[in-house]
Amino acid sequence: MDLFTDDRAELPDDTVDFTDDLLDGLHASWEPVRTPVGSFQLLPVRLDRDLPLVHAWMNDPAVAEFWELAGPRHRTADHLRAQLDGDGRSVPCLGVLDGTPMSYWEIYRADLDPLALHYPVLPHDTGLHLLLGAAGDRGRGLGSALLRAVADLVLDRRPACARVVAEPDHRNTPSLAAFLGAGFRYAAEVDLPGKRAALMIRDRVLRDVL
């Protein structure tokens, strides 16, 4: 059953209006796409609908180790609201696979993010954060398939963007494997506030090679 059928016609009050934002209205017209693992769609987070689910995921020990957002519900709400009430440079979304919400995503302007201070940034670099919510969805290739689909979305809809980037913790071996499987390359290790990260890059010019 598709949990979101009734909500797609209207933009909820507490989501970002993507018609003229820093990410080129990236999600406004993205319909479900076919992937090797099923029909997938990103939907902007809506606090009144999605907070309980995202909060539960953030309190999974395997997620909390790297996201560091475990704790009371207001901590997750504050994290989401900071993006929803911001200028559109970072967009929180649910990933919905075959009608079931199963992942949380943040798509952001890496060139406008503090990350830009730590690597040779290019204008319009676009970053991804991903967590798979259910333990049963991890370790079976879903991450790679969905990361490739979302990176393709960014490259298709943002012609000025030459690279999609990510900065998972360098200790997070499953995450690194998922990015490599999605066509990202391991570019460097960078010291960020709170973690040493692996800089993963998917280049437009290598899109059909990796």
CSV table of C-alpha atoms in Angstrom, one decimal:
chain,number,residue,atom,x,y,z
A,1,MET,CA,0.0,0.0,0.0
A,2,ASP,CA,1.3,3.4,-0.9
A,3,LEU,CA,1.3,5.5,2.3
A,4,PHE,CA,1.7,8.8,0.5
A,5,THR,CA,-0.9,8.7,-2.3
A,6,ASP,CA,-3.2,11.3,-0.7
A,7,ASP,CA,-0.3,13.8,0.1
A,8,ARG,CA,1.3,14.2,-3.3
A,9,ALA,CA,-1.1,16.7,-4.7
A,10,GLU,CA,-0.4,19.5,-2.2
A,11,LEU,CA,2.8,20.9,-0.8
A,12,PRO,CA,2.5,20.6,3.0
A,13,ASP,CA,2.9,23.7,5.1
A,14,ASP,CA,6.2,22.6,6.7
A,15,THR,CA,8.1,21.5,3.6
A,16,VAL,CA,10.4,23.5,1.4
A,17,ASP,CA,8.9,25.1,-1.7
A,18,PHE,CA,11.3,23.9,-4.4
A,19,THR,CA,10.1,26.1,-7.3
A,20,ASP,CA,13.1,28.5,-7.0
A,21,ASP,CA,15.6,27.2,-4.5
A,22,LEU,CA,19.3,26.6,-4.3
A,23,LEU,CA,19.0,23.1,-5.6
A,24,ASP,CA,17.2,24.1,-8.8
A,25,GLY,CA,13.8,22.7,-7.7
A,26,LEU,CA,15.4,19.3,-7.7
A,27,HIS,CA,12.6,17.3,-6.2
A,28,ALA,CA,9.5,19.2,-7.4
A,29,SER,CA,9.0,17.1,-10.5
A,30,TRP,CA,10.7,13.8,-9.6
A,31,GLU,CA,8.2,11.1,-10.1
A,32,PRO,CA,8.9,7.5,-9.0
A,33,VAL,CA,11.7,5.9,-10.9
A,34,ARG,CA,12.4,2.2,-11.6
A,35,THR,CA,15.6,0.9,-10.0
A,36,PRO,CA,16.9,-2.7,-9.9
A,37,VAL,CA,15.4,-3.0,-6.4
A,38,GLY,CA,11.9,-1.5,-7.2
A,39,SER,CA,10.1,1.7,-7.7
A,40,PHE,CA,11.7,4.5,-5.7
A,41,GLN,CA,10.8,8.1,-4.9
A,42,LEU,CA,12.1,10.9,-2.7
A,43,LEU,CA,9.5,12.8,-0.9
A,44,PRO,CA,10.2,16.0,1.2
A,45,VAL,CA,10.0,15.3,4.9
A,46,ARG,CA,6.8,16.5,6.6
A,47,LEU,CA,7.2,16.9,10.3
A,48,ASP,CA,3.7,16.0,11.4
A,49,ARG,CA,3.8,12.8,9.3
A,50,ASP,CA,7.4,11.7,9.4
A,51,LEU,CA,9.0,12.7,12.7
A,52,PRO,CA,8.1,9.5,14.6
A,53,LEU,CA,9.6,7.3,12.0
A,54,VAL,CA,12.8,9.4,11.5
A,55,HIS,CA,13.2,9.7,15.3
A,56,ALA,CA,13.0,5.9,15.6
A,57,TRP,CA,15.6,5.4,13.0
A,58,MET,CA,18.0,7.9,14.6
A,59,ASN,CA,17.7,5.9,17.8
A,60,ASP,CA,18.8,2.7,16.2
A,61,PRO,CA,22.3,2.1,17.7
A,62,ALA,CA,23.8,1.3,14.3
A,63,VAL,CA,22.5,4.6,13.0
A,64,ALA,CA,23.2,6.6,16.1
A,65,GLU,CA,26.9,5.6,16.0
A,66,PHE,CA,27.5,7.7,13.0
A,67,TRP,CA,24.6,10.2,12.9
A,68,GLU,CA,24.8,11.1,16.6
A,69,LEU,CA,21.2,12.2,16.8
A,70,ALA,CA,19.8,9.7,19.2
A,71,GLY,CA,17.8,11.0,22.1
A,72,PRO,CA,14.5,12.7,22.7
A,73,ARG,CA,12.1,13.4,19.8
A,74,HIS,CA,12.8,17.2,19.9
A,75,ARG,CA,16.4,16.6,19.0
A,76,THR,CA,15.4,15.0,15.7
A,77,ALA,CA,12.7,17.6,15.2
A,78,ASP,CA,15.3,20.4,15.7
A,79,HIS,CA,17.6,18.8,13.1
A,80,LEU,CA,14.8,18.5,10.5
A,81,ARG,CA,13.3,21.9,11.2
A,82,ALA,CA,16.7,23.7,10.8
A,83,GLN,CA,16.6,22.4,7.2
A,84,LEU,CA,12.9,22.9,6.5
A,85,ASP,CA,13.0,26.5,7.8
A,86,GLY,CA,16.3,27.3,6.0
A,87,ASP,CA,17.1,28.7,2.6
A,88,GLY,CA,16.9,25.5,0.7
A,89,ARG,CA,20.5,24.6,0.6
A,90,SER,CA,19.8,21.3,2.4
A,91,VAL,CA,16.7,19.2,1.9
A,92,PRO,CA,15.5,16.3,4.1
A,93,CYS,CA,13.6,13.6,2.4
A,94,LEU,CA,12.1,10.2,2.9
A,95,GLY,CA,13.1,7.5,0.4
A,96,VAL,CA,10.0,5.4,-0.5
A,97,LEU,CA,10.6,2.0,-2.1
A,98,ASP,CA,7.5,0.3,-3.6
A,99,GLY,CA,5.3,2.5,-1.5
A,100,THR,CA,7.1,1.9,1.8
A,101,PRO,CA,9.2,4.6,3.5
A,102,MET,CA,12.5,2.9,4.2
A,103,SER,CA,15.3,5.5,4.2
A,104,TYR,CA,16.2,9.1,5.1
A,105,TRP,CA,18.1,11.4,2.8
A,106,GLU,CA,19.7,14.8,2.9
A,107,ILE,CA,20.6,16.5,-0.4
A,108,TYR,CA,22.6,19.6,0.1
A,109,ARG,CA,24.8,22.2,-1.7
A,110,ALA,CA,28.2,21.0,-0.7
A,111,ASP,CA,29.8,24.2,-2.1
A,112,LEU,CA,27.7,26.2,0.4
A,113,ASP,CA,28.3,23.8,3.3
A,114,PRO,CA,31.1,23.9,5.9
A,115,LEU,CA,32.4,20.8,4.1
A,116,ALA,CA,33.6,23.2,1.4
A,117,LEU,CA,36.4,24.4,3.7
A,118,HIS,CA,37.9,20.9,3.8
A,119,TYR,CA,38.3,19.9,0.2
A,120,PRO,CA,38.9,21.5,-3.3
A,121,VAL,CA,35.3,22.3,-3.9
A,122,LEU,CA,33.7,23.1,-7.2
A,123,PRO,CA,30.7,25.4,-7.7
A,124,HIS,CA,27.4,23.5,-7.5
A,125,ASP,CA,29.0,20.4,-5.9
A,126,THR,CA,25.9,18.6,-4.5
A,127,GLY,CA,26.2,16.4,-1.4
A,128,LEU,CA,24.2,13.3,-0.2
A,129,HIS,CA,23.6,11.9,3.3
A,130,LEU,CA,21.7,8.6,3.6
A,131,LEU,CA,20.5,6.2,6.2
A,132,LEU,CA,18.6,3.0,5.7
A,133,GLY,CA,16.0,2.7,8.4
A,134,ALA,CA,15.4,-1.0,8.9
A,135,ALA,CA,18.2,-3.4,9.8
A,136,GLY,CA,16.8,-5.9,7.2
A,137,ASP,CA,17.4,-3.3,4.4
A,138,ARG,CA,21.1,-3.1,5.2
A,139,GLY,CA,23.8,-5.3,3.7
A,140,ARG,CA,21.9,-6.5,0.6
A,141,GLY,CA,22.7,-3.9,-2.0
A,142,LEU,CA,19.9,-1.5,-1.6
A,143,GLY,CA,22.2,1.3,-0.6
A,144,SER,CA,24.2,1.1,-3.8
A,145,ALA,CA,21.2,0.9,-6.1
A,146,LEU,CA,19.4,3.9,-4.4
A,147,LEU,CA,22.6,6.0,-4.2
A,148,ARG,CA,23.1,5.5,-7.9
A,149,ALA,CA,19.5,6.5,-8.6
A,150,VAL,CA,19.7,9.6,-6.5
A,151,ALA,CA,23.0,10.7,-7.9
A,152,ASP,CA,21.6,10.2,-11.4
A,153,LEU,CA,18.7,12.5,-10.4
A,154,VAL,CA,21.1,15.2,-9.3
A,155,LEU,CA,23.2,15.0,-12.4
A,156,ASP,CA,20.1,14.9,-14.7
A,157,ARG,CA,18.3,17.8,-13.0
A,158,ARG,CA,21.3,20.1,-12.1
A,159,PRO,CA,23.3,20.7,-15.3
A,160,ALA,CA,25.7,23.0,-13.5
A,161,CYS,CA,26.7,20.3,-11.1
A,162,ALA,CA,29.7,18.4,-12.2
A,163,ARG,CA,30.0,16.2,-9.1
A,164,VAL,CA,28.0,14.5,-6.4
A,165,VAL,CA,29.9,14.2,-3.2
A,166,ALA,CA,29.5,12.5,0.2
A,167,GLU,CA,31.5,12.4,3.4
A,168,PRO,CA,30.7,9.2,5.4
A,169,ASP,CA,32.8,8.4,8.5
A,170,HIS,CA,35.9,6.6,7.3
A,171,ARG,CA,35.2,3.8,9.8
A,172,ASN,CA,31.7,3.1,8.3
A,173,THR,CA,32.8,0.2,6.0
A,174,PRO,CA,29.3,-0.7,4.8
A,175,SER,CA,28.6,2.9,3.8
A,176,LEU,CA,31.9,3.1,1.9
A,177,ALA,CA,31.1,-0.1,0.1
A,178,ALA,CA,27.6,1.2,-0.9
A,179,PHE,CA,29.1,4.4,-2.3
A,180,LEU,CA,31.7,2.5,-4.3
A,181,GLY,CA,29.0,0.2,-5.6
A,182,ALA,CA,27.0,3.3,-6.8
A,183,GLY,CA,29.9,4.6,-8.9
A,184,PHE,CA,31.5,6.9,-6.4
A,185,ARG,CA,35.3,7.0,-6.1
A,186,TYR,CA,37.2,7.3,-2.8
A,187,ALA,CA,39.0,10.6,-3.3
A,188,ALA,CA,40.6,11.4,0.0
A,189,GLU,CA,40.3,11.4,3.8
A,190,VAL,CA,39.4,14.7,5.4
A,191,ASP,CA,39.3,15.8,9.0
A,192,LEU,CA,35.9,17.3,9.7
A,193,PRO,CA,34.5,18.6,13.0
A,194,GLY,CA,33.7,15.4,15.0
A,195,LYS,CA,34.9,12.8,12.5
A,196,ARG,CA,37.5,11.7,10.0
A,197,ALA,CA,35.6,11.3,6.7
A,198,ALA,CA,36.1,9.5,3.5
A,199,LEU,CA,35.4,12.0,0.6
A,200,MET,CA,33.4,10.1,-2.0
A,201,ILE,CA,32.9,11.7,-5.4
A,202,ARG,CA,30.7,10.7,-8.4
A,203,ASP,CA,31.9,12.7,-11.4
A,204,ARG,CA,29.6,13.5,-14.3
A,205,VAL,CA,32.4,12.7,-16.8
A,206,LEU,CA,32.8,9.2,-15.3
A,207,ARG,CA,29.1,8.6,-14.9
A,208,ASP,CA,28.9,5.9,-17.6
A,209,VAL,CA,32.2,4.3,-16.7
A,210,LEU,CA,31.8,3.6,-12.9
